[in-house]
Each structure stands twice: as structure tokens, then as C-alpha cells.
XYZ file of C-alpha atoms in Angstrom:
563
model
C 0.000 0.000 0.000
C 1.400 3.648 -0.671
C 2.941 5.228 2.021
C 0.913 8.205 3.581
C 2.278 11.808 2.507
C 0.727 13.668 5.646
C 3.202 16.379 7.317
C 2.294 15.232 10.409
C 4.931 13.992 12.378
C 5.183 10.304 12.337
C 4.330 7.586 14.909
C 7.269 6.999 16.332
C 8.568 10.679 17.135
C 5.266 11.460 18.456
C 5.103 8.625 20.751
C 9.155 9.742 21.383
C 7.867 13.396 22.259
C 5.263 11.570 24.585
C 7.063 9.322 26.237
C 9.849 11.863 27.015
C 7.218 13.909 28.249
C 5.605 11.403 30.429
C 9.261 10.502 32.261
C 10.018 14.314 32.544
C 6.745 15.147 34.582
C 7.667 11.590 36.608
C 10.743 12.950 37.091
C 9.914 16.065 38.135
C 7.361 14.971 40.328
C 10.072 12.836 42.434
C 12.060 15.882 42.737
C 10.056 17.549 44.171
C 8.947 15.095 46.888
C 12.557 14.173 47.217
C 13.565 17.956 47.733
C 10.472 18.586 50.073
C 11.890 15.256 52.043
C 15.339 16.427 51.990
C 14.746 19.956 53.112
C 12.375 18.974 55.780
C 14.988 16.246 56.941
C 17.405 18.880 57.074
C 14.973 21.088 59.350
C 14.723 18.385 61.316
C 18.361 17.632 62.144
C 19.114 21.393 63.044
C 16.540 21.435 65.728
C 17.670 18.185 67.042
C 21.146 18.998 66.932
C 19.970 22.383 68.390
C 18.110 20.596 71.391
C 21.382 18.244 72.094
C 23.443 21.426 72.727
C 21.170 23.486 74.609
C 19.950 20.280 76.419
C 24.088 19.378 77.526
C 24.832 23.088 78.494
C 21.435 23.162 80.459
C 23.253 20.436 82.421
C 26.702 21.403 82.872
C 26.911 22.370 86.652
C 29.067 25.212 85.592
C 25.968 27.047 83.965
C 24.146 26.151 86.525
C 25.362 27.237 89.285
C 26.410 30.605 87.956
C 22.829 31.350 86.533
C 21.701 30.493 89.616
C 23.889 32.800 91.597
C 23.026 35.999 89.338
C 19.391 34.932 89.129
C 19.300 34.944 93.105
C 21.249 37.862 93.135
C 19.152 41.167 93.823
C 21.021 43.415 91.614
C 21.287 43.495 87.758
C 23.839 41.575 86.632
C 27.476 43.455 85.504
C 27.539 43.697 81.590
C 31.099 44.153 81.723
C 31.840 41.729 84.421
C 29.593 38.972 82.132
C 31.738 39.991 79.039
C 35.336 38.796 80.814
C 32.869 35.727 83.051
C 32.811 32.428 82.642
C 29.474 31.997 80.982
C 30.547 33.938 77.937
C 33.776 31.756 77.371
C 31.485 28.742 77.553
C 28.988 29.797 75.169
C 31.772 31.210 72.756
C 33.796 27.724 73.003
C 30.140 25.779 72.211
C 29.366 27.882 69.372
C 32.943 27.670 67.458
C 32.991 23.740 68.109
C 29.421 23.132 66.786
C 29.060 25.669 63.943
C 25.921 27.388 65.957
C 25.258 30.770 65.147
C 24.642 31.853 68.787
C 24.619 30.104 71.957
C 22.771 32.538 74.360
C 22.166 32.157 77.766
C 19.562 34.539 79.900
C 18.810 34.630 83.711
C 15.093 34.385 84.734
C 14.368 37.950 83.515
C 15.608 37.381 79.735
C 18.810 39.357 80.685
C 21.373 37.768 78.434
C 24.507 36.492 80.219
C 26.284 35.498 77.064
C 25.797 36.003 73.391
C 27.700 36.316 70.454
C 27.573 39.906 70.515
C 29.016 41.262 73.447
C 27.234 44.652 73.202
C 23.933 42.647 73.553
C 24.969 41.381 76.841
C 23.124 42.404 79.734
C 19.823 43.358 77.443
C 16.629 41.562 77.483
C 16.616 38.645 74.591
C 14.283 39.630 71.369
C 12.107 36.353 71.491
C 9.491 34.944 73.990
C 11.109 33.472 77.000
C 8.087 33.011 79.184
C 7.482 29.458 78.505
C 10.471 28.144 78.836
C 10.962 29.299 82.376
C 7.838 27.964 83.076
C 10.125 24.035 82.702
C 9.245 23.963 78.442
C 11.941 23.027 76.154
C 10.757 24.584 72.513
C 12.442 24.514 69.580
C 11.313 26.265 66.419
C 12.398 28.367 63.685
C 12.262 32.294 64.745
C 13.962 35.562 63.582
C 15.379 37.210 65.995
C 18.594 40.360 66.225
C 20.969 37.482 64.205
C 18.308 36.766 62.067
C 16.259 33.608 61.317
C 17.238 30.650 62.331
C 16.341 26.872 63.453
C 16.686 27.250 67.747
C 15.898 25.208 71.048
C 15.776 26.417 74.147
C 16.093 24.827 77.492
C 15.357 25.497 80.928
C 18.523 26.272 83.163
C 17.332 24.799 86.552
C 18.539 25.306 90.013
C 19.332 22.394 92.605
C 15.659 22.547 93.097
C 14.717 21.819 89.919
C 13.240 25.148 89.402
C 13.956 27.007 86.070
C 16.242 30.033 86.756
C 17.466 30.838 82.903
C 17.512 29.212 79.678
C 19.919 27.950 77.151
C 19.000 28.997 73.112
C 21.243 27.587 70.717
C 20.473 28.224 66.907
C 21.837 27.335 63.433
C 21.327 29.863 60.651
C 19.254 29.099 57.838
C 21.993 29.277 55.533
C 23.683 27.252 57.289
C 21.007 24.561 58.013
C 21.045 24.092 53.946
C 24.623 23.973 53.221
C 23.884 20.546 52.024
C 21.494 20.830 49.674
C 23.271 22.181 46.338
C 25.569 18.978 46.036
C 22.068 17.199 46.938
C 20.451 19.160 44.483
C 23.562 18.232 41.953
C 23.077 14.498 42.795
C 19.085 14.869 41.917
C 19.266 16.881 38.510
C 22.392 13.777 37.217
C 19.335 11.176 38.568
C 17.100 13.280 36.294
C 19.202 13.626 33.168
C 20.243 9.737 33.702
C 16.259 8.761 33.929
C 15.508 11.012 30.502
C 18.671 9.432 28.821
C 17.618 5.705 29.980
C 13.555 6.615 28.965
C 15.418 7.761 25.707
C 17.773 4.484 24.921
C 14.612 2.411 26.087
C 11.898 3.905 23.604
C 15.033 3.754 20.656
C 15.400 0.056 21.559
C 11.562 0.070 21.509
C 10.948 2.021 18.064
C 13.759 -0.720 16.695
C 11.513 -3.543 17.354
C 8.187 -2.437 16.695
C 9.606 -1.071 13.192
C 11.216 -4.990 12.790
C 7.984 -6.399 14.229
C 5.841 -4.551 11.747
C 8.433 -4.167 8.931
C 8.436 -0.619 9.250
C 4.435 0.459 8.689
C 3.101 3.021 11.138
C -0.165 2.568 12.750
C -1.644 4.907 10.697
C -0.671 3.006 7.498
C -1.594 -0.332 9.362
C -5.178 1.403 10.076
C -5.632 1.809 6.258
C -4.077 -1.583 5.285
C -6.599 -3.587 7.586
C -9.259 -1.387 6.077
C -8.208 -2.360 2.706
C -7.440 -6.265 3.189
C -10.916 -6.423 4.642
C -12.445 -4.613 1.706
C -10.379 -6.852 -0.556
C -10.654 -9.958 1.191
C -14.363 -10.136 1.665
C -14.904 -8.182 -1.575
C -13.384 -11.681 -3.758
C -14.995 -14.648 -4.550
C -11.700 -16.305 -4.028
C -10.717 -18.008 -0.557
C -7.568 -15.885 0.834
C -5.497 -18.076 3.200
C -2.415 -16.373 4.667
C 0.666 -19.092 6.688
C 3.166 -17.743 8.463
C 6.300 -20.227 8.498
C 5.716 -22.146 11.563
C 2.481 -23.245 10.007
C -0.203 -20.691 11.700
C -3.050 -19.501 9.887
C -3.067 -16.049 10.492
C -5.344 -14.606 7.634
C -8.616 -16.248 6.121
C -11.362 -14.562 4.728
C -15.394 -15.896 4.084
C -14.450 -17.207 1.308
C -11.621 -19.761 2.147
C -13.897 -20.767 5.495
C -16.511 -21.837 3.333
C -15.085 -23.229 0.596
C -12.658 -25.266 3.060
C -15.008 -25.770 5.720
C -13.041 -23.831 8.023
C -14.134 -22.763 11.309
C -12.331 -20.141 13.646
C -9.004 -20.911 11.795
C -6.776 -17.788 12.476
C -4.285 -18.653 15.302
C -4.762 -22.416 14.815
C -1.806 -24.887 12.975
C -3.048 -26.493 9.783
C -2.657 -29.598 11.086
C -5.033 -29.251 13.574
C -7.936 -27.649 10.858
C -8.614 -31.640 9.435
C -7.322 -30.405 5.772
C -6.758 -32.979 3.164
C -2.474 -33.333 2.711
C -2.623 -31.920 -0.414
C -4.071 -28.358 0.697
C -1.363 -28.897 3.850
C 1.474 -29.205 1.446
C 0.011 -26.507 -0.685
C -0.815 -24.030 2.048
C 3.058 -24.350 3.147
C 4.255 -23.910 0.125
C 5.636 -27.380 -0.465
C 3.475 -27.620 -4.110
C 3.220 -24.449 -5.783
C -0.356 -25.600 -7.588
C -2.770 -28.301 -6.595
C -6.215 -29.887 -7.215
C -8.084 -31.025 -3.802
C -11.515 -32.131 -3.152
C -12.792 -30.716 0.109
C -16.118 -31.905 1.085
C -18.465 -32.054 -2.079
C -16.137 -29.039 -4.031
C -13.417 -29.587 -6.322
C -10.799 -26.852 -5.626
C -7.899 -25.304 -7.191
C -4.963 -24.307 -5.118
C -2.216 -21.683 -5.240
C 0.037 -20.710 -3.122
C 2.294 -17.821 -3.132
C 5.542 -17.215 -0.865
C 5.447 -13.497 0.547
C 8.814 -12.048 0.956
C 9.330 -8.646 1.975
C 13.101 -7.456 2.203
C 14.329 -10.980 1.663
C 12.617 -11.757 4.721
C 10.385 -15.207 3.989
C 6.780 -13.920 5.788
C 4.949 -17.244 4.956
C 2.614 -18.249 1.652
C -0.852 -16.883 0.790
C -3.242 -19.799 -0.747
C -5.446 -18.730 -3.109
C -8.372 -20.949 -3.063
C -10.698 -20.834 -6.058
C -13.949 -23.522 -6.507
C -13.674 -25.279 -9.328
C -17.026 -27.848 -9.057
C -19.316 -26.666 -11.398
C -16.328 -25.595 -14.268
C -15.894 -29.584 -13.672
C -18.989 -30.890 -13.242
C -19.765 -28.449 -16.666
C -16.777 -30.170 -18.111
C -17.956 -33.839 -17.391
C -21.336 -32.859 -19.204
C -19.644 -31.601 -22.106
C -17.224 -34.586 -22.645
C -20.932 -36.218 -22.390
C -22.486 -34.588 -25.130
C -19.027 -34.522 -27.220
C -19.357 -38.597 -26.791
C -23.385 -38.835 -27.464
C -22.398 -36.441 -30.726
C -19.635 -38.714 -31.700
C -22.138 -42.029 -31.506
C -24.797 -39.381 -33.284
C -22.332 -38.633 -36.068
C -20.927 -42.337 -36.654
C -24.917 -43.515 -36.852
C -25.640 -41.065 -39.065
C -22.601 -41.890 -41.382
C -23.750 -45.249 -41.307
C -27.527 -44.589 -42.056
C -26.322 -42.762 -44.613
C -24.592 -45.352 -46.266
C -27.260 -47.614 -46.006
C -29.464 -45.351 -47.856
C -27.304 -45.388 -50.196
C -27.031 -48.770 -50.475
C -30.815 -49.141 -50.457
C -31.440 -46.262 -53.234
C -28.972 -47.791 -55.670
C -30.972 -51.296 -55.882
C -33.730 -49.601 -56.090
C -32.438 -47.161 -59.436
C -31.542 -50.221 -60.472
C -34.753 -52.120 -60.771
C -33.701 -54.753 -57.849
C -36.761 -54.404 -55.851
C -36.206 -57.549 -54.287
C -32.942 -56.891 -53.638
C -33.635 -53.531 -51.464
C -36.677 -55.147 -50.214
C -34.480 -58.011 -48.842
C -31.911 -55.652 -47.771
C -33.819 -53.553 -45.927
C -35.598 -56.569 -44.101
C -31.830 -57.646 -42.968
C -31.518 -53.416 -41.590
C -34.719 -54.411 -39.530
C -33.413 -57.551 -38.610
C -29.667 -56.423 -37.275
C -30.934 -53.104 -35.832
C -29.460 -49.763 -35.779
C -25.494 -49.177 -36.638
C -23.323 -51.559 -35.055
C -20.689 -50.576 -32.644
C -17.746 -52.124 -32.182
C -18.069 -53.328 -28.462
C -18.830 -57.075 -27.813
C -21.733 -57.686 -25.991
C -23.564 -54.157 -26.085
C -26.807 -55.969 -27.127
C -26.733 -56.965 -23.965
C -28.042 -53.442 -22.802
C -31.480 -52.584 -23.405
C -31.326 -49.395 -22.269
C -30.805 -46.920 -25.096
C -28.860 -44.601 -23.493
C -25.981 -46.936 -22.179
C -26.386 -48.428 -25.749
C -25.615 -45.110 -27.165
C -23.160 -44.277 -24.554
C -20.945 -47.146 -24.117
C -21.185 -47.200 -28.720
C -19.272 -44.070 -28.704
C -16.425 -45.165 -25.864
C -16.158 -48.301 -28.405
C -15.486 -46.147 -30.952
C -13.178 -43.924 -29.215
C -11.190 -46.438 -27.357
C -10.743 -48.496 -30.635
C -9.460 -45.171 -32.184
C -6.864 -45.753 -29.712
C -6.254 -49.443 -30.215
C -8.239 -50.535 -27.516
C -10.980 -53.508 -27.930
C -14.503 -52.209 -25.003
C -16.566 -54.921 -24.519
C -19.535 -56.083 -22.089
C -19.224 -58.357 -19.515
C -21.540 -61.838 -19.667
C -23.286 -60.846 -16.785
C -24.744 -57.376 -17.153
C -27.960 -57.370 -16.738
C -30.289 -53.925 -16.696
C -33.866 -54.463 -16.029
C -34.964 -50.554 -15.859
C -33.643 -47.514 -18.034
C -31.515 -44.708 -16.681
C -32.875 -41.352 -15.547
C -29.792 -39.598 -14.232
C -27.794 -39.559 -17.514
C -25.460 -36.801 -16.024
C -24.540 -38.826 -13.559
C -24.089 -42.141 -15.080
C -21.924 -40.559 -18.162
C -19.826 -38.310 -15.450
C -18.974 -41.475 -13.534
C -19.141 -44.306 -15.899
C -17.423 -42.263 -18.747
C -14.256 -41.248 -16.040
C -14.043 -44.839 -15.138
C -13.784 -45.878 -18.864
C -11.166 -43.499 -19.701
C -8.770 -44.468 -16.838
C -9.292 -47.835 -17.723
C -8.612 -47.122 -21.538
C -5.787 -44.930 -20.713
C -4.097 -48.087 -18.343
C -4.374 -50.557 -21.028
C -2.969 -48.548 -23.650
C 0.205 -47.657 -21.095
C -0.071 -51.423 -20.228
C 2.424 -54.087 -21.793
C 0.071 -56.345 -22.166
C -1.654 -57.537 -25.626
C -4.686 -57.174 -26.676
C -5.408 -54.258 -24.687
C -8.763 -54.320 -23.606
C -11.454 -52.897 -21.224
C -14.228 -54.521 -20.036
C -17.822 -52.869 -18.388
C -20.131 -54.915 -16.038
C -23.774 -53.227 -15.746
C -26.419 -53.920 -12.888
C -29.240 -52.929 -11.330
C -29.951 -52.742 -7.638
C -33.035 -51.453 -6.923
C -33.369 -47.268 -8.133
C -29.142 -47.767 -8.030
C -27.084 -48.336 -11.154
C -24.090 -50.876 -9.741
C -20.928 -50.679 -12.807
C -17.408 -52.439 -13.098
C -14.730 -51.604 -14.956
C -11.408 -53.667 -15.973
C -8.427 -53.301 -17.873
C -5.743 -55.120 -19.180
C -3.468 -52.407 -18.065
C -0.450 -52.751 -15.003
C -2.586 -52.050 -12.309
C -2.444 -49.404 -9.660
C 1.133 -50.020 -8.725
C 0.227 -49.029 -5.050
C -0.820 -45.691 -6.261
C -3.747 -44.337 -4.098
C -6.576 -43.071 -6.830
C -8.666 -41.849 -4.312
C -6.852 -39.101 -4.036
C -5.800 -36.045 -6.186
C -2.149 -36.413 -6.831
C -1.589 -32.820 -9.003
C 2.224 -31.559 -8.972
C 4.000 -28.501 -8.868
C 3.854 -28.987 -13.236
C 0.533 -30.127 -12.960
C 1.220 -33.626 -13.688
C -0.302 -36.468 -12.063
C -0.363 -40.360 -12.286
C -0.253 -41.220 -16.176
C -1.563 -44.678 -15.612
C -5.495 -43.740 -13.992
C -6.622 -40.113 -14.704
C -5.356 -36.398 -14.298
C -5.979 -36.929 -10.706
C -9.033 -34.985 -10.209
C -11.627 -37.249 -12.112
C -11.798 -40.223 -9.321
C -12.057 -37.496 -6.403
C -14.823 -36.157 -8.776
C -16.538 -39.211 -9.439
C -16.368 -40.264 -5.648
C -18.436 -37.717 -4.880
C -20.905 -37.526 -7.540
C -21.423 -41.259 -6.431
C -21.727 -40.856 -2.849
C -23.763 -37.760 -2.880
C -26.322 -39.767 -4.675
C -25.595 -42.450 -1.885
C -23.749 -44.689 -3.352
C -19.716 -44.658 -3.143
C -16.310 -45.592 -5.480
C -14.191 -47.833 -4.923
C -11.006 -50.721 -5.832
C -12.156 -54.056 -5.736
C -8.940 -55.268 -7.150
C -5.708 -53.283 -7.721
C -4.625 -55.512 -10.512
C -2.301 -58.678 -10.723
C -0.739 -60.826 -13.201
C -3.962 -61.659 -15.287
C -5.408 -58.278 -15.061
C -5.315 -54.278 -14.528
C -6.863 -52.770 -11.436
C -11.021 -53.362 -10.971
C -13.010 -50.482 -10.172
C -16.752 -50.198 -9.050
C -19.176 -47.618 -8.886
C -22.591 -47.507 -7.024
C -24.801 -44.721 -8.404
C -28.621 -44.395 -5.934
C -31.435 -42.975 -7.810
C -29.870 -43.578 -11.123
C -32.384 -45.760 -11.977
C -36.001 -46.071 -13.194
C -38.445 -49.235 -13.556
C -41.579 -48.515 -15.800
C -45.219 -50.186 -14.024
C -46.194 -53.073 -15.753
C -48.445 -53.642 -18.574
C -52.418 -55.079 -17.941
C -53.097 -58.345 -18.828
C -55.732 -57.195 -21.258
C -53.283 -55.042 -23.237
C -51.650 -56.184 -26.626
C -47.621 -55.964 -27.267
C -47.698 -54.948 -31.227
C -44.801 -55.325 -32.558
C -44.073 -53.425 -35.901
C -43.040 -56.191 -38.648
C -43.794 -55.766 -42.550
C -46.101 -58.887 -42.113
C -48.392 -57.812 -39.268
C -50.783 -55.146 -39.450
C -53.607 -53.936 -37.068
C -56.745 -54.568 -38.337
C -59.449 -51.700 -37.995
């Protein structure tokens, strides 16, 4: 099918631009929970590592006692004196071991007794301190004279227990996420190594879908179905299609019925109950073939589909022969009753002659006498032995003209002893399309036969409504050939002994759908060719008998009926 000109991009980059899309938004969607995780981790460990510090200075007996002292103390504490104290070189030594940004530390009244700034010390902290001398710990993130930052602060307690200070330790912001650019690096190469995987994987993907459907985009396989089914079911023709493991993967209306197919796509042809010769013909073992399937005679094709030298399978065409046949059968009929018509004729003619020349001549007596002998012998004699033996004046015709034509060929057709045919046949198209086939093998075998004289010799009975015939030759036999079958070649040649290979098939069913059947009764031996038989049902007719009362007249120059 042509390829589609649209300027639309194709299949395959779309379904790239979609699928990068699709891994981009995935991607970005994990970044962002994995930044949101990372950040609020981060949080998370500066208040905790916040808490630890405040929490072990709140403790160190040092503090504690010396908050204590000023808390208890009834005068404000000494700004200078806190600057040179103790308190101040502890919170100084915490902060530049730790990395805090302050490490504060207030009396009960939120005076601060250390604090990174010394100028600050001895003013009131800039952030709520009411809770935590109430015995709270908090930590949180506030802003407060250094800014925002992630803090905790703890209680200072007295030997009591009670809370006479508190301890803030914080970590600036900045500080806090010091971590998260290389984090952020790590992320955006997990990104960019996602994209470039989703990338290599759709290539890889594009690769075998192109090999898988040799390169047609789904738009093009859209239109192709739409046109095989238009073609497929649009043909009288059965369409089979094998793929070269022997899977049936198209068959249209056509091939279903004429094969008597059910369901077949996805199913092996062994497993369909096909004759062998549509098997081998379907795979591409015979190019051409002749098959009888059911009660149709069918003609098979088969064509290998290649597509860049890559073997696909073969396509069967199956095409129904029957009625060209059965048309054929009638016409070798009528070309044999016109053959017996014309030698009668020629012979009637001669006799007339004959007949007219006695009587030019005056020899009355003589034609009289010769005509009387014409009456006598009957109508033009054939040359088979025995046909007198047949009433019935078709056979009589019929089998005359195969005695002709089989002598043409140096062949001697005569009728067995016992033939006997009480009634007359009424299913001449039958009778000649069987009968006639079975007489041509048999003339065709004795001619190929060694023996001498060639000969071929026809038994006739009747069995009730059925016609019941034998046929012998003096011909080699069936040399284990089976002649049931059709036997057509790649050439079209078949068995030169017993028919083209189609006839017997042919006749076999003509026979049996009448209810009768074909068959060997003898393959041949030393004395003889091979013995068929045919039964034909309903190929004959029996006339009612005459009353009693009625009178036979027989026409005869000496009889007359008297008024």
C-alpha cells in the first residue's frame, strides 16, 4: 500500500515526544517530593542537633550554678563583668565547636549572660522566653537580632529543679542548607540519567516495533486492515495467509466456506482436518494443486510473501472449481453422445445409399431383402462385444461411442456376460460423469499397459433405483498408487496410468452424494489391470407393468392392425 504523505509527524517521534514527556513530569514529580523530604529532613536535624546542645549546656553544673547565683542575686547583673565571666567563654567555646550561630544564655528575667555579641549582653533577649521558664523546652524556627534561624531552648534549673534561665542555641538558615546544592547536583544527574535511559529504552523500543511490523506506522496499518478487509471479503476467491511455523493467520469468508473452516486464524493447519494436499500446498511445499474438500473440487495456489528478503509465509489462493468440472464432465458427455450421433448417421447414410442404388436399379427384391436384414440387425453396429446386452438406449448409445473412441486408440470395449439392466436410466449426467471417467482411466491403463490385446471390459447392474458398474483393464494395475486421491504436482502432472488426478475425487463424490460410493475391488495382478466399481442411488427407473388385457404390437412388414 502507498505510504501516507501527511506532514504530520510520524508515529514513532510522536510517541518519542510523549514518552519523554511522560518521564520528565515523573521525574519532576520525584524531585520535588525528594527535595520537600530532603529539606524537611534537614529542618529536622538542626533542631535536634539544636536541642542536644542546649539540652548538655542546660546540664553542665558550671551554667548552673552561675545562673543560679546571678538569678538569686538582687542586683542586675554586671555587663562588663559577664563579658570577661565564665558563661561567655562557655557559650563562645560551644558555638565555634558546633558551627551554631549563637549560643545565648539569659537569667530568669531574659537578661542575656552570654551572646555572640558582646554589646547585647546584659539586654533583654528579642524572642518569647516566658514558657520556657515555666520548665518547656521549645524549639522552632524564629527571627530574631541574628536573624532567622532553626533554635531550642532549654530550661537552666537550680538544685531545686526550678527554672532560673535558659539555654537557646540556633543554626542559621543558611547554614542549616549547606547541604542541599551537592544534593540538588546528585538529583538533577538522577534526572538527566532517567531522561537518557527513557530515551535508549523507547530507541530500543521504536527498533523492534519497526522490525515487528516491517516498518508500517499505525496509521498506514489502520488503512491496510481497512483495505485487506475490503479486498478480502470483496473476492470470490478463498484468501489463506501461513506464516512459516504453520499458523493460519489470515482467512477470509471465502476460504472458510469453501474449506469448511471454522475459527481458523491462530490455529496450525494440522489441527484444521485439511486434506495433505491443501497442507502441502498451504506451506508452500506444491506451488499448484487440485483437492476435493467436502463435495467441491478446488484449485490451489500458493504464493511465498517475501518482503526485504525476509520469507513472511505463503498466501493460498483458493478458487472452486465444481461446477467448471462438473460443466466439463457434461460436455465430454455430449461430445461422446455427438460422436455415436455422427458415426450412426454416417452409417444410415450409407445404407441409404445402399438401399437407393438397388432400387435405381430395378432390384426391388434386392432392397426389399436388404432392408428386411436393416430391420433384422438393428441400428449401426458398434464395435463393443456384448452391447446388445443393454437394453437401455442410453448406455447403448453411450458405451457405442467409448467403443469407438477407445478403438481409435487401439483398444478392444466390450460387455461383460453378466450385465444385466432391467430398468432404463434417468440420471444420464450422472451415469456418463462417472461411468465415462471410469472408462477413460481404464482405456488410458491398457494402452500404457504391456500387455496384448489391450482391452477394457464394463459390467452393468441394477440394484433397486441404483445403477451398480465395473470396470477392468488389461493395463499394469495401480502399482500401489492411491486413486482416491488427487495427486496434481508442482507442473501439474499427475499419475499417467489412472486419470489427471481430479476425475476419481470427482466421481467419488458424484457417487456418494447420490448415496452410493467408489471404490477398488482389485488393484490388478498378473492376469489383469486394477477393478473399479461404482454404485450410483437414484440412477435408476423401472416402468409399471403392462395389464393383462393389453396387446404388445410389434411393428413387422407382415403384421398389421386390423381396424
Amino acid at each position: 500500500m502507498p505510504r501516507t504523505t501527511s506532514t504530520r509527524p510520524r508515529f514513532a517521534t510522536r510517541a518519542l515526544l510523549l514518552h519523554l514527556a511522560t518521564v520528565a513530569l515523573v521525574v519532576v514529580l520525584c524531585t520535588g517530593v525528594y527535595l520537600l523530604l530532603a529539606v524537611q529532613q534537614l529542618r529536622t536535624e538542626a533542631e535536634s542537633t539544636a536541642l542536644g546542645i542546649a539540652r548538655t549546656l542546660a546540664e553542665d553544673p558550671q551554667v548552673r550554678a552561675e545562673v543560679t547565683r546571678i538569678s538569686a542575686s538582687e542586683h542586675e547583673p554586671d555587663a562588663e563583668e559577664l563579658r570577661r565571666g565564665d558563661l561567655q567563654r562557655l557559650a563562645s567555646d560551644v558555638a565555634a565547636r558546633t558551627g551554631a550561630l549563637f549560643v545565648v544564655i539569659t537569667d530568669d528575667n531574659g537578661i542575656r549572660l552570654a551572646h555572640p555579641t558582646p554589646s547585647r549582653i546584659g539586654e533583654e533577649v528579642s524572642t518569647p522566653y516566658e514558657e520556657v521558664l515555666q520548665g518547656r523546652e521549645i524549639v522552632d524556627w524564629q527571627t530574631g537580632t541574628l536573624g532567622e534561624s532553626a533554635r531550642a531552648k532549654v530550661p537552666v534549673r537550680d538544685a531545686d529543679g526550678t527554672p532560673v534561665g535558659e539555654i537557646s542555641v540556633g543554626f542559621e538558615r543558611a547554614g542549616v542548607f549547606d547541604d542541599l546544592p551537592p544534593l540538588l547536583a546528585v538529583i538533577a544527574l538522577t534526572a538527566a540519567g532517567a531522561l537518557g535511559l527513557a530515551m535508549l529504552a523507547f530507541l530500543l523500543l521504536r527498533r523492534r516495533w519497526e522490525r515487528l511490523t516491517l516498518g508500517v506506522q499505525p496509521e498506514e496499518l489502520v488503512a491496510l486492515v481497512q483495505n485487506q478487509t475490503a479486498v478480502l471479503n470483496g473476492v470470490a476467491d478463498g484468501v489463506l495467509a501461513v506464516d512459516p511455523q504453520g499458523i493460519v493467520r489470515v482467512s477470509n469468508a471465502a476460504a472458510d466456506r469453501l474449506l469448511g473452516l471454522d475459527s481458523p486464524i491462530g490455529r496450525s493447519l494440522e489441527t484444521l482436518g485439511l486434506p495433505s494436499p491443501v497442507i502441502d500446498t498451504a506451506r508452500g511445499v506444491i506451488a499448484r494443486s487440485s483437492a476435493v474438500v467436502g463435495n467441491r473440487m478446488l484449485y490451489l495456489d500458493s504464493r511465498p510473501v517475501v518482503r526485504d528478503g525476509r520469507a513472511l509465509g505463503d498466501v493460498l489462493i483458493v478458487r472452486d472449481r465444481t461446477d467448471l468440472i462438473a460443466l466439463t464432465e457434461r460436455l465430454e458427455t455430449v461430445s461422446t453422445m455427438t460422436a455415436a450421433l455422427r458415426v450412426q448417421r454416417h452409417e444410415f447414410a450409407n445404407r441409404m445409399h445402399v438401399a437407393a442404388g438397388l432400387i435405381d436399379a430395378d432390384r426391388v427384391a434386392d432392397a426389399r431383402a436388404f432392408l428386411g436384414e436393416l430391420v433384422e440387425r438393428g441400428p449401426v453396429a458398434f464395435p463393443v462385444a456384448g452391447l446388445d446386452l443393454l437394453g437401455d438406449p442410453f448406455l447403448h448409445s453411450f458405451l457405442g461411442a467409448k467403443g469407438v473412441e477407445a478403438g481409435e486408440r487401439g483398444v478392444a470395449l466390450r460387455i461383460a456376460d453378466d450385465t444385466q439392466l432391467i430398468g432404463s436410466v434417468i440420471a444420464a449426467e450422472d451415469v456418463a460423469a462417472v461411468l465415462g471417467n471410469l472408462i477413460d482411466n481404464a482405456v488410458t491403463a491398457a494402452v500404457s499397459g504391456e500387455r496384448t490385446p489391450r482391452w477394457v471390459e464394463v459390467a452393468v447392474l441394477d440394484d433397486g433405483d441404483a445403477l451398480v458398474c465395473t470396470v477392468a483393464d488389461s493395463g499394469g494395475g495401480l502399482r500401489g498408487v492411491d486413486p482416491m486421491s488427487p495427486r496434481r504436482t508442482d507442473d501439474g502432472g499427475a499419475d499417467s496410468v489412472h486419470g489427471h488426478g481430479i476425475g476419481i475425487p470427482l466421481s467419488t463424490e458424484i457417487a456418494r452424494r447420490s448415496g452410493g460410493d467408489l471404490w477398488v475391488i482389485d488393484p490388478g495382478d498378473d492376469g489383469h489391470g486394477a477393478v473399479f466399481a461404482a454404485r450410483i442411488g437414484g440412477a435408476v427407473g423401472h416402468a409399471p407393468l403392462p395389464d393383462d388385457s393389453a396387446t404388445d404390437h410389434r411393428t413387422h412388414p407382415d403384421n398389421k392392425e386390423k381396424p
